[in-house]
mmCIF file of C-alpha atoms in Angstrom:
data_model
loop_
_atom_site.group_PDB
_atom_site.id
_atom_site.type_symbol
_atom_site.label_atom_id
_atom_site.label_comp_id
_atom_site.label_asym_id
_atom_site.label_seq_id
_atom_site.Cartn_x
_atom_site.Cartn_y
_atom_site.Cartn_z
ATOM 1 C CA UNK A 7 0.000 0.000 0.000
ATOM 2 C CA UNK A 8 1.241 3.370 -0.794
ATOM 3 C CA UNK A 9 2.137 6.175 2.144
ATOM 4 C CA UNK A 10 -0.660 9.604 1.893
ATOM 5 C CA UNK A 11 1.748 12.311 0.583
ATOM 6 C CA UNK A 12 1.023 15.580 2.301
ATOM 7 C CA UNK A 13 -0.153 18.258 -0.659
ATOM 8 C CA UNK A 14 0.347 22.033 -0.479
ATOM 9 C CA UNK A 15 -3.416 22.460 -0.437
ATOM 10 C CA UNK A 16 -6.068 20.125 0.642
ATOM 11 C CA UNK A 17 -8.739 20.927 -1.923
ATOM 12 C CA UNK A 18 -6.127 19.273 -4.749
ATOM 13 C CA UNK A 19 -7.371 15.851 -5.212
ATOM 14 C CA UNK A 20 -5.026 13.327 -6.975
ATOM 15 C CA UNK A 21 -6.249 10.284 -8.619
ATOM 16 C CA UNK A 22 -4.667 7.992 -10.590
ATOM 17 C CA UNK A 23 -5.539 6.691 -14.153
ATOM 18 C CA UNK A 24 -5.284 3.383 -15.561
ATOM 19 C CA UNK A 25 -3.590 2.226 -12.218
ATOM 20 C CA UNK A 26 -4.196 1.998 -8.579
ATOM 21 C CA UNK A 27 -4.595 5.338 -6.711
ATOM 22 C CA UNK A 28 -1.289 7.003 -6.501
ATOM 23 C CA UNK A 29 -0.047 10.612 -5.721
ATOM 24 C CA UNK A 30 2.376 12.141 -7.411
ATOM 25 C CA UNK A 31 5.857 12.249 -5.278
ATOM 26 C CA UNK A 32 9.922 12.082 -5.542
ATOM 27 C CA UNK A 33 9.180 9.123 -3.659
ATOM 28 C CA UNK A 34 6.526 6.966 -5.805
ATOM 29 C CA UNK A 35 8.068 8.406 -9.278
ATOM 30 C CA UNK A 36 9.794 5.806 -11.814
ATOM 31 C CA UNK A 37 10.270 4.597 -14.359
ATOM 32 C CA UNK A 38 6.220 3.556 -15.075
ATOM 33 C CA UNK A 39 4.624 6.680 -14.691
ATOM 34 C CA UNK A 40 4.116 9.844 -15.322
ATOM 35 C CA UNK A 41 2.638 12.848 -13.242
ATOM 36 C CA UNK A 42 -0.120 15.018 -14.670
ATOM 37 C CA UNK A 43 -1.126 18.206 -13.803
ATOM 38 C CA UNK A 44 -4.112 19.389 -15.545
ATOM 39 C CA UNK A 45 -6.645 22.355 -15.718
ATOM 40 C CA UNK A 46 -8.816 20.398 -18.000
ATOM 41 C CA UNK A 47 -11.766 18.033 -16.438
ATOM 42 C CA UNK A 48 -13.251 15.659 -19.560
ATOM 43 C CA UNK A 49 -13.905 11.979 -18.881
ATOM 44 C CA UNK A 50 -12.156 11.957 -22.465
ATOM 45 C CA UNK A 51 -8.699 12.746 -20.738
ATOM 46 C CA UNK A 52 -9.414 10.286 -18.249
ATOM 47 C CA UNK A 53 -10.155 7.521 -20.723
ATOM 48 C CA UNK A 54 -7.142 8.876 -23.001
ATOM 49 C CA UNK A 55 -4.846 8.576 -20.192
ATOM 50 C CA UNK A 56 -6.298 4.613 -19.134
ATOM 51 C CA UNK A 57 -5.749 3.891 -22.915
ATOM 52 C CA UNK A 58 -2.021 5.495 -23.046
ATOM 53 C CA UNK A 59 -1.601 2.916 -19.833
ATOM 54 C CA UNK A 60 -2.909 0.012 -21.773
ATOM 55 C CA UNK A 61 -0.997 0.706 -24.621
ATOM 56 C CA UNK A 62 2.442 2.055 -22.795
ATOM 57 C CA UNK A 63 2.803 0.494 -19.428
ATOM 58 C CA UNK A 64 2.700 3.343 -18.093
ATOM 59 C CA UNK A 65 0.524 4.788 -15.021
ATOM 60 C CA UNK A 66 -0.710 8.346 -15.210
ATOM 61 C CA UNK A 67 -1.003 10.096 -11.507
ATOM 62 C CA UNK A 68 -3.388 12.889 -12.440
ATOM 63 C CA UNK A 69 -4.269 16.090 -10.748
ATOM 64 C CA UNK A 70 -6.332 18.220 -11.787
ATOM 65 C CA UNK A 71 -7.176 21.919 -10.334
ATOM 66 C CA UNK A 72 -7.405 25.482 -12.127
ATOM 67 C CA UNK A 73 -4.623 26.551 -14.468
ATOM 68 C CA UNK A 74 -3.351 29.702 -12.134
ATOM 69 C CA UNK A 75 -3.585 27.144 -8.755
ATOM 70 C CA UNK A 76 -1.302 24.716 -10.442
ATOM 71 C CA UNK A 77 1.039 27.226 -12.286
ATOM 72 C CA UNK A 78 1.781 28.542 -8.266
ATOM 73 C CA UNK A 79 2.112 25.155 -6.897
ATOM 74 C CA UNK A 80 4.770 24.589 -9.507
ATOM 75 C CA UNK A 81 6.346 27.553 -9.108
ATOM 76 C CA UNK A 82 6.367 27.143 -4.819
ATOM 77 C CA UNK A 83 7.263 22.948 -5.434
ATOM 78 C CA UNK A 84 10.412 24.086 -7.547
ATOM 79 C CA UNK A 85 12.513 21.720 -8.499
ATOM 80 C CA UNK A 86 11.159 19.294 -6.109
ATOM 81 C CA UNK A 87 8.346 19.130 -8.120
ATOM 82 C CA UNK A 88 6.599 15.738 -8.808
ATOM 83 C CA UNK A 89 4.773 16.972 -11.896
ATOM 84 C CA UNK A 90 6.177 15.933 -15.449
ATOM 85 C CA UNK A 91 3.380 17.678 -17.567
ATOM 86 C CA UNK A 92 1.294 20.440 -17.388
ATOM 87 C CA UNK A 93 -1.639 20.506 -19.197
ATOM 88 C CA UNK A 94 -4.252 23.875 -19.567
ATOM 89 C CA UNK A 95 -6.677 24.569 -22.402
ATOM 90 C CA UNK A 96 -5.588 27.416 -23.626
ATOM 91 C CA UNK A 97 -2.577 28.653 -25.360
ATOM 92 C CA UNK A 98 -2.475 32.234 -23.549
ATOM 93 C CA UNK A 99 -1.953 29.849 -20.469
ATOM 94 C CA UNK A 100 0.319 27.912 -22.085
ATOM 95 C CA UNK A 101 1.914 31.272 -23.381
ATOM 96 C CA UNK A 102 2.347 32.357 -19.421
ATOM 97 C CA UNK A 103 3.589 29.083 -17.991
ATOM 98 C CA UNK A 104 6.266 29.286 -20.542
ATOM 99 C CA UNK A 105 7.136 33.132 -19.549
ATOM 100 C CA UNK A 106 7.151 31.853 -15.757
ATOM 101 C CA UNK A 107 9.735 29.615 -16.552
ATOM 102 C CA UNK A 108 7.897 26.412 -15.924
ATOM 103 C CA UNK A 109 8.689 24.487 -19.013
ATOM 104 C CA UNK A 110 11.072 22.827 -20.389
ATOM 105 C CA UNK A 111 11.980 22.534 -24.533
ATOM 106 C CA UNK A 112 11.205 19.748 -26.427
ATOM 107 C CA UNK A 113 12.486 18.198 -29.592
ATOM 108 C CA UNK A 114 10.288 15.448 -31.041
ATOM 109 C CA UNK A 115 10.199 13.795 -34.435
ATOM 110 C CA UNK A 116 6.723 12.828 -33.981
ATOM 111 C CA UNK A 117 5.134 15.813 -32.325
ATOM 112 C CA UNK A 118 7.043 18.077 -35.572
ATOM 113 C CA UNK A 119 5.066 15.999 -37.976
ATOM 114 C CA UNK A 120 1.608 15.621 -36.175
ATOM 115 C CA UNK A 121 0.758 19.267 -34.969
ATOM 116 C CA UNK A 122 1.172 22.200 -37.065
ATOM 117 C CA UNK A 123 3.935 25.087 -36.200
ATOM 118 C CA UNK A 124 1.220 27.379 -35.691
ATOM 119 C CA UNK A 125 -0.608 25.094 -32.872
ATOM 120 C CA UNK A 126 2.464 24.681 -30.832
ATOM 121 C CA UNK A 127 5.258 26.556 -28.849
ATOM 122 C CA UNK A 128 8.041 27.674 -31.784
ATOM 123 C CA UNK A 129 11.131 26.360 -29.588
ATOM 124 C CA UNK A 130 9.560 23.786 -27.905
ATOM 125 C CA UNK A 131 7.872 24.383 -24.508
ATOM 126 C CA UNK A 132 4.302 23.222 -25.198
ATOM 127 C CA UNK A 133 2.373 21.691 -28.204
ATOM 128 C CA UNK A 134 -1.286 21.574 -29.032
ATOM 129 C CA UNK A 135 -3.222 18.748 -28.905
ATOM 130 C CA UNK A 136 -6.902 20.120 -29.410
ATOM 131 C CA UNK A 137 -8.788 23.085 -31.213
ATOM 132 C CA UNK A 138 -11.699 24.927 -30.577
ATOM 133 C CA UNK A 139 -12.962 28.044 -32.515
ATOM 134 C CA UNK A 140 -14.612 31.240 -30.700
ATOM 135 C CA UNK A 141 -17.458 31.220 -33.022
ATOM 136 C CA UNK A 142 -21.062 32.949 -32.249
ATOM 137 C CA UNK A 143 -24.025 30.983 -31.412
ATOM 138 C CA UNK A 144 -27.461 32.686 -32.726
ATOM 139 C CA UNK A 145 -31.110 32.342 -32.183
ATOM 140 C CA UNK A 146 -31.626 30.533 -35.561
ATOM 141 C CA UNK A 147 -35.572 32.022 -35.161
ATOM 142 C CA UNK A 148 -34.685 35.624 -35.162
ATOM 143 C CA UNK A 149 -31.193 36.268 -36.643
ATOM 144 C CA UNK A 150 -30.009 35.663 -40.125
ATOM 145 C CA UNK A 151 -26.653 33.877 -40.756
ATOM 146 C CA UNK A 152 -25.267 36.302 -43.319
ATOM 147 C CA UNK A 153 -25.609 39.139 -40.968
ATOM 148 C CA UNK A 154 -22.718 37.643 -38.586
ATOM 149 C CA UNK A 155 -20.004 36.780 -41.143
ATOM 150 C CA UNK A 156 -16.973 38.928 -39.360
ATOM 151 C CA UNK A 157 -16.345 39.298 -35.809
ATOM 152 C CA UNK A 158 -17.511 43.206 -36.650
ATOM 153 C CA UNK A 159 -20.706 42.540 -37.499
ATOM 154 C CA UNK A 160 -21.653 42.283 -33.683
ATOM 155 C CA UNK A 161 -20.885 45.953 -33.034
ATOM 156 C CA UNK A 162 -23.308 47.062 -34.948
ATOM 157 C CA UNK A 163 -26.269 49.320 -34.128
ATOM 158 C CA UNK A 164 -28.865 45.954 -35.298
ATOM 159 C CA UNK A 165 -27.203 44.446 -32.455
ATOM 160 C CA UNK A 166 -27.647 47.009 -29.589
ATOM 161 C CA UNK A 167 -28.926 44.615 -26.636
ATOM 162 C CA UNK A 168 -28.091 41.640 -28.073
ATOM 163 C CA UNK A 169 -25.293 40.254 -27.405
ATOM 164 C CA UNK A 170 -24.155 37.996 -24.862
ATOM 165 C CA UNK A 171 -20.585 37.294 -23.470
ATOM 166 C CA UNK A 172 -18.164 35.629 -20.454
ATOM 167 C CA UNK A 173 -16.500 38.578 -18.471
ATOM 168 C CA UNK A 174 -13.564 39.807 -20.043
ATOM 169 C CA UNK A 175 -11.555 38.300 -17.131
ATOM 170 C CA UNK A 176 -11.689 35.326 -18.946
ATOM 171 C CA UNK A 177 -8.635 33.745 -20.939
ATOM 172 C CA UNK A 178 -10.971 32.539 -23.683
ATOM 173 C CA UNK A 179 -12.180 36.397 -24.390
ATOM 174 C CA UNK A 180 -8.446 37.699 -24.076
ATOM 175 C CA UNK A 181 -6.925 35.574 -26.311
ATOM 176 C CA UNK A 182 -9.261 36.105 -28.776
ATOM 177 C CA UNK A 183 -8.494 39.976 -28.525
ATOM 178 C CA UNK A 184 -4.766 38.926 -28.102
ATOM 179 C CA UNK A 185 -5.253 37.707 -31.376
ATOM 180 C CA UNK A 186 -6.908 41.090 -32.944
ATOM 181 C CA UNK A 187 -4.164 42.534 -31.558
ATOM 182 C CA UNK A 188 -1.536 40.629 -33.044
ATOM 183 C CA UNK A 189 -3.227 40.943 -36.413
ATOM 184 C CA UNK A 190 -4.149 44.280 -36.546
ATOM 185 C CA UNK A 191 -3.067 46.023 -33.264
ATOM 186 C CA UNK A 192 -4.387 47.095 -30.009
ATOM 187 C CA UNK A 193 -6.115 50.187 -30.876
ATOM 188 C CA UNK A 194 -8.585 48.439 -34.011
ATOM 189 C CA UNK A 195 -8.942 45.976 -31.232
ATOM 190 C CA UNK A 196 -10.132 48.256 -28.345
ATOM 191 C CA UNK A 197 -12.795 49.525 -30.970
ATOM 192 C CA UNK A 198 -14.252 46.203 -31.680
ATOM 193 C CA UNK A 199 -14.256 45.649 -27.680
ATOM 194 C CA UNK A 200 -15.910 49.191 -26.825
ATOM 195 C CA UNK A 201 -18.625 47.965 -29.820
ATOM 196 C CA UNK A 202 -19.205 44.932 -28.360
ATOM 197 C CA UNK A 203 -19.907 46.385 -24.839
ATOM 198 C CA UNK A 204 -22.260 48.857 -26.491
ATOM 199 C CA UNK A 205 -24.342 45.993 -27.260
ATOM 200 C CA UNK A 206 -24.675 43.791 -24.480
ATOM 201 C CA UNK A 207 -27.850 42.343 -23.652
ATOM 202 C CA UNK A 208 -26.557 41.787 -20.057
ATOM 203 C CA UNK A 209 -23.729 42.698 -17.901
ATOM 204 C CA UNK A 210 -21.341 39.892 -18.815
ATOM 205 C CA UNK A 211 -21.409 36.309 -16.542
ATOM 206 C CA UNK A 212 -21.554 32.709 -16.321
ATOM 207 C CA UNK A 213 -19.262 30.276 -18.505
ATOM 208 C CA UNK A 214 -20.329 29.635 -22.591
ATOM 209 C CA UNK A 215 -22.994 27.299 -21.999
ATOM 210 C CA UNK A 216 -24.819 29.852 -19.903
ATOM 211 C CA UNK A 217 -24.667 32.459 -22.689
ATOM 212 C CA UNK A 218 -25.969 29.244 -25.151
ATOM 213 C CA UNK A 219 -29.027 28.969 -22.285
ATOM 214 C CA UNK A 220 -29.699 32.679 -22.339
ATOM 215 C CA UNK A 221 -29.897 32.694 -25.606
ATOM 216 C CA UNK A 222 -32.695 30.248 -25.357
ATOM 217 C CA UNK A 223 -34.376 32.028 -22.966
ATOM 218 C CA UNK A 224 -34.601 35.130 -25.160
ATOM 219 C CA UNK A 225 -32.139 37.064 -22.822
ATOM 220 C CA UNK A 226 -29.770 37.788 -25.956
ATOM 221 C CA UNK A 227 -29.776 36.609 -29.496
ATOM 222 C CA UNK A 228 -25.811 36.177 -30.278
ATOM 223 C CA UNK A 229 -23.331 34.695 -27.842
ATOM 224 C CA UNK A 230 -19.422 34.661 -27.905
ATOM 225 C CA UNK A 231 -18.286 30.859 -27.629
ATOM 226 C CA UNK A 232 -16.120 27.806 -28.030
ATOM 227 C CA UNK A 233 -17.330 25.533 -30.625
ATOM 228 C CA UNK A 234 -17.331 22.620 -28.566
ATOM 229 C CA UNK A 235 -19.542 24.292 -25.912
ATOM 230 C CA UNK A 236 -22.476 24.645 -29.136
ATOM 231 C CA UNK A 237 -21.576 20.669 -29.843
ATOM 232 C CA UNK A 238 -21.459 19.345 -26.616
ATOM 233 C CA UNK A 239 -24.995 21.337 -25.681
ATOM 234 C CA UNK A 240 -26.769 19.923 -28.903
ATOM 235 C CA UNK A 241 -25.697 16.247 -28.063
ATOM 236 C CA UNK A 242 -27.045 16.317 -24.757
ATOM 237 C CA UNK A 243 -29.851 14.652 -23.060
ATOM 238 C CA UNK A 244 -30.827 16.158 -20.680
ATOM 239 C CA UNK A 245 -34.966 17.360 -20.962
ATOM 240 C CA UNK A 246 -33.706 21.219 -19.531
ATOM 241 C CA UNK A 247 -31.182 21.853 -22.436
ATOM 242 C CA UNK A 248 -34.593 20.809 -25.107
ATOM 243 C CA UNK A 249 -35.236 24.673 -25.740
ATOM 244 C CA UNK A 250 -31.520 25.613 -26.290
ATOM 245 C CA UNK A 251 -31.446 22.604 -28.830
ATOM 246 C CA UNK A 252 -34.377 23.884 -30.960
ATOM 247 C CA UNK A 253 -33.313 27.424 -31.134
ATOM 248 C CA UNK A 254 -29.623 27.721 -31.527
ATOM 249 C CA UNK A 255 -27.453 27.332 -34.417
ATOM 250 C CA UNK A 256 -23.382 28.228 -34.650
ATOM 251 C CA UNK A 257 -21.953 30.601 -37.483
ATOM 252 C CA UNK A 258 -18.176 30.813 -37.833
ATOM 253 C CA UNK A 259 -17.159 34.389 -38.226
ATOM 254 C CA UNK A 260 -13.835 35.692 -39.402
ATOM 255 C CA UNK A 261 -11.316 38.468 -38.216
ATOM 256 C CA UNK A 262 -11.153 39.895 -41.864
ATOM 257 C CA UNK A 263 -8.311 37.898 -44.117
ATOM 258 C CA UNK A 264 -7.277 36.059 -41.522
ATOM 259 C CA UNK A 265 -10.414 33.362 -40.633
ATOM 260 C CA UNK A 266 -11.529 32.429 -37.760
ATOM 261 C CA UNK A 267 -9.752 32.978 -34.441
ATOM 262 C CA UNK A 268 -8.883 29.422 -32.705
ATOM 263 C CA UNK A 269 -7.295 28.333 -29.912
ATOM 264 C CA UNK A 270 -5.695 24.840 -28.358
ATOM 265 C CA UNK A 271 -5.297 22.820 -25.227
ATOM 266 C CA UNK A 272 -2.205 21.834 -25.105
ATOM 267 C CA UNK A 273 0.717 20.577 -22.763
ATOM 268 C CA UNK A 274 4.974 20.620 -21.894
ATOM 269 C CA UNK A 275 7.474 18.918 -19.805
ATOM 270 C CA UNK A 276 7.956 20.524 -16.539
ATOM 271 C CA UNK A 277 11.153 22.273 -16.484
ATOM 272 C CA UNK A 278 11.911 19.636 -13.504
ATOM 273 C CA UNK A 279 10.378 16.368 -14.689
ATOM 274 C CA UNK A 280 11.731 13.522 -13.320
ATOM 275 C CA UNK A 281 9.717 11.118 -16.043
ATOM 276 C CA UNK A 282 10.701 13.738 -18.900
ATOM 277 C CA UNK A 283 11.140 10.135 -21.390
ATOM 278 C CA UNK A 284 7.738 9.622 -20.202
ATOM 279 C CA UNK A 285 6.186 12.955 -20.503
ATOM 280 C CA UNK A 286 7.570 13.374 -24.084
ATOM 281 C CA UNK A 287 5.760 9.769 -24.886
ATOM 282 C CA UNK A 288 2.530 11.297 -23.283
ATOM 283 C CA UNK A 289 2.759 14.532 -25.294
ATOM 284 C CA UNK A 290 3.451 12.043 -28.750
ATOM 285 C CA UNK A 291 0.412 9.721 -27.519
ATOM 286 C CA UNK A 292 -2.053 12.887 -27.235
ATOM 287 C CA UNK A 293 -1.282 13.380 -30.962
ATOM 288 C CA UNK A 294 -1.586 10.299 -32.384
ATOM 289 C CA UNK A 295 -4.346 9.761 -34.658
ATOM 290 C CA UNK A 296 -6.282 7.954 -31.991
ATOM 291 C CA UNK A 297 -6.375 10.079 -29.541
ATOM 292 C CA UNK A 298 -7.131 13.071 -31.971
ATOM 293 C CA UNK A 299 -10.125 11.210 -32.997
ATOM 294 C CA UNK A 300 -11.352 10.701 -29.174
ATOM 295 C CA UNK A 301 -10.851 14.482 -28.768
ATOM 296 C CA UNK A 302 -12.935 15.119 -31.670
ATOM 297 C CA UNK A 303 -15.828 12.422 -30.426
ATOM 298 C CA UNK A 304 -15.084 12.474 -26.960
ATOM 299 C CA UNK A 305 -15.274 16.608 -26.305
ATOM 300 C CA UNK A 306 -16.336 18.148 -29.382
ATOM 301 C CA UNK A 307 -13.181 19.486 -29.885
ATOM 302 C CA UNK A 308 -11.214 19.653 -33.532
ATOM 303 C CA UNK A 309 -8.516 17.707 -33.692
ATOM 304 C CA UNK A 310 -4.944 19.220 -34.319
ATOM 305 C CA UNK A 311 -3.234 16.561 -36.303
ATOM 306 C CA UNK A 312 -4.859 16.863 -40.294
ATOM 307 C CA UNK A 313 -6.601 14.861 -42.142
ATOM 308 C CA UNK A 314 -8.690 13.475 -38.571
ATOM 309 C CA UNK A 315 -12.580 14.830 -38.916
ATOM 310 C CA UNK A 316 -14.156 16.954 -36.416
ATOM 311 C CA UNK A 317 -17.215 15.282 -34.562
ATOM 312 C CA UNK A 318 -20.642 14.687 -37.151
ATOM 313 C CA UNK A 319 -22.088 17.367 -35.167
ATOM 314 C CA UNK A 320 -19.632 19.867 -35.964
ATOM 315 C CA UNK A 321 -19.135 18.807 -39.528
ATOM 316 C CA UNK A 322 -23.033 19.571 -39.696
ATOM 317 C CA UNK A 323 -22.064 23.168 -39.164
ATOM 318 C CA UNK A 324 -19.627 23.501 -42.408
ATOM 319 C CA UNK A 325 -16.580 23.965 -43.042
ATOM 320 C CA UNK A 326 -14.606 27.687 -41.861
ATOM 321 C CA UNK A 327 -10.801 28.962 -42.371
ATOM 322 C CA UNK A 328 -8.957 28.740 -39.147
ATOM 323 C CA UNK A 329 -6.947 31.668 -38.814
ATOM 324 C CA UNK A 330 -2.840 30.279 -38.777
ATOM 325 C CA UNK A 331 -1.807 33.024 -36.446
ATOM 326 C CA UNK A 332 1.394 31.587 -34.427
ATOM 327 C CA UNK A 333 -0.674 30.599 -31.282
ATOM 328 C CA UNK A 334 2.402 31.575 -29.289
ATOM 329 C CA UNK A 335 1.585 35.039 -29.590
ATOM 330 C CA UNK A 336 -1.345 35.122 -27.460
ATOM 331 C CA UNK A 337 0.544 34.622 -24.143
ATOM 332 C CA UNK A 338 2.893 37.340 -25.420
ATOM 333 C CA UNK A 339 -0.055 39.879 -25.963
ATOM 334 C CA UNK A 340 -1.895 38.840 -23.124
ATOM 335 C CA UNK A 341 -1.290 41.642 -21.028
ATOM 336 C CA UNK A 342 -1.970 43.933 -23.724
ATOM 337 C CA UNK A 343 -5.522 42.372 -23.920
ATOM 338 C CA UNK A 344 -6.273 42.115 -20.791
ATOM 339 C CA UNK A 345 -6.038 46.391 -20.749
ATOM 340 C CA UNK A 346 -7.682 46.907 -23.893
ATOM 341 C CA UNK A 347 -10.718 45.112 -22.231
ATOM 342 C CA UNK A 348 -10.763 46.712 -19.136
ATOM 343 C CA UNK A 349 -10.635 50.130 -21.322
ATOM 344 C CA UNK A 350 -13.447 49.263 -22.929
ATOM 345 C CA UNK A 351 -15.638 48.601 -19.979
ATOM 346 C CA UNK A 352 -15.485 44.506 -20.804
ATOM 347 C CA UNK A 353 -15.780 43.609 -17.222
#
């Protein structure tokens, strides 16, 4: 039986995948495992991880907790850190945990030739393994399609207490600015932001599926979202989500010439991984062809790698230019986006 390892805070829980329970430690590391941490929470990672087991050998200690709570316990564990990979679903995040020094470069053969350079870090520190677009969800009853073809079109005056929105606290709004700002520069960017807050429906709150239920509701008739969040809300079952399902449909709008702004979840080797051979063969699993397809099935998420389909679902929806903007540069203009929000009254 293994020894309880103390933890820096209590409400991280640790479970193990694949294997029996273990917690990540200098003391239970070798040569079988590998220790996860992860801001992402899908029962697709879960049964990804039990699969890479199957296949590999080797156990996958998993703990999962929210991207900034991890990046500090890192940062406080130094290099006695038990953690081999850090995982977070975006690449702003990804972007930061790189500029705090937590990763470590890579150089694989089979990463280079299964995720595009723009989906992953340029020298190495992290690497894409799923894509979602920030697309707008519409009441298919009262808006027309052709109406919302540019990321513009919500800022105009047909749109005044419409449109509905996460807080611009969130990293999923700031890249997506990072990204107008990379393109096009902070100022152009700021306008589109000020627009959008001119035509709220709401003061903005709750995650993407609560702007998809608003929506429904007839709070707002255009939300800011992740794909997935419109695919996983159109699969579901349950009897409440019935009215969202009849009256919302997705439209993939584009940031002029350069498509459609997406963004990954991705991962890197901890600067002090003590399983790095088995982090890197982690990383490689996560973008092999099989596991791109149980993103895509599993979590409505587009795969990474070419040539794999996105979910049915998704497909349904058509097809749309992902912008090829380095995804690196998000992290870099973070801070940038985070003030041209705040000066536009994006709270």
């Amino acid at each position: 039986m293994q020894r309880p390892i103390a933890f820096l805070s209590a409400a991280l829980l640790l479970a193990a995948c694949g294997g029996p329970t273990g917690n990540p430690s200098e003391e239970t590391t070798g040569p079988g495992e590998v220790n996860v941490y992860s801001h992402r929470h899908y029962d697709s990672d879960k049964r990804l991880f039990a699969q890479f087991t199957d296949e590999t050998g080797i156990r996958v200690n998993l703990l999962s907790a929210g991207d900034d709570d991890l990046m500090s316990r890192i940062e406080a564990e130094g290099p006695s850190t038990p953690g081999d990979v850090f995982i977070t679903a975006d690449a702003g995040r990804l972007g930061l945990a790189k500029e705090r020094g937590l990763f470590q470069p890579v150089r694989s053969d089979v990463l280079s030739a299964n995720i595009p350079a723009s989906r992953r870090d340029p020298d190495g520190a992290w690497f894409g393994f799923s894509m979602r677009a920030r697309v707008f969800a519409y009441n298919k009853h009262k808006v027309d399609p052709a109406t919302l073809a540019a990321y513009a079109d919500i800022t105009r005056p047909e749109f005044h207490g419409r449109v509905l929105a996460r807080t611009g606290d969130h990293v999923y709004n700031q890249s997506l600015v990072a990204s107008m700002i990379a393109h096009d520069g902070a100022e152009q960017a700021r306008e589109w932001a000020a627009g959008v807050v001119k035509n709220f429906a709401r003061d903005p709150k709750g995650g993407d599926t609560d702007q998809l239920l608003a929506i429904a509701e007839g709070i707002g008739d255009v939300a800011i979202v992740n794909s997935y969040y419109v695919g996983k809300l159109l699969t579901a079952d349950e009897p409440a989500r019935q009215k969202a399902r009849e009256t919302i449909a997705l439209v993939f709008p584009v940031n002029g010439a350069h498509g459609t702004h997406v963004n990954v979840s991705g991962g890197g080797v901890l600067k002090h991984a003590k399983n790095r051979d088995n982090a890197v063969k982690l990383l490689e699993f996560l973008s092999s062809d099989a596991a791109q397809r149980a993103f895509a099935e599993g979590n409505m998420e587009f795969p990474v790698k070419p040539g794999i389909p996105a979910a049915p679902i998704l497909q349904g929806f058509g097809t749309f230019t992902a912008d090829t903007l380095d995804l690196s540069l998000l992290g870099r203009h973070n801070a940038e986006a985070v003030k041209v929000l705040h000066a536009a009254g994006w709270r």
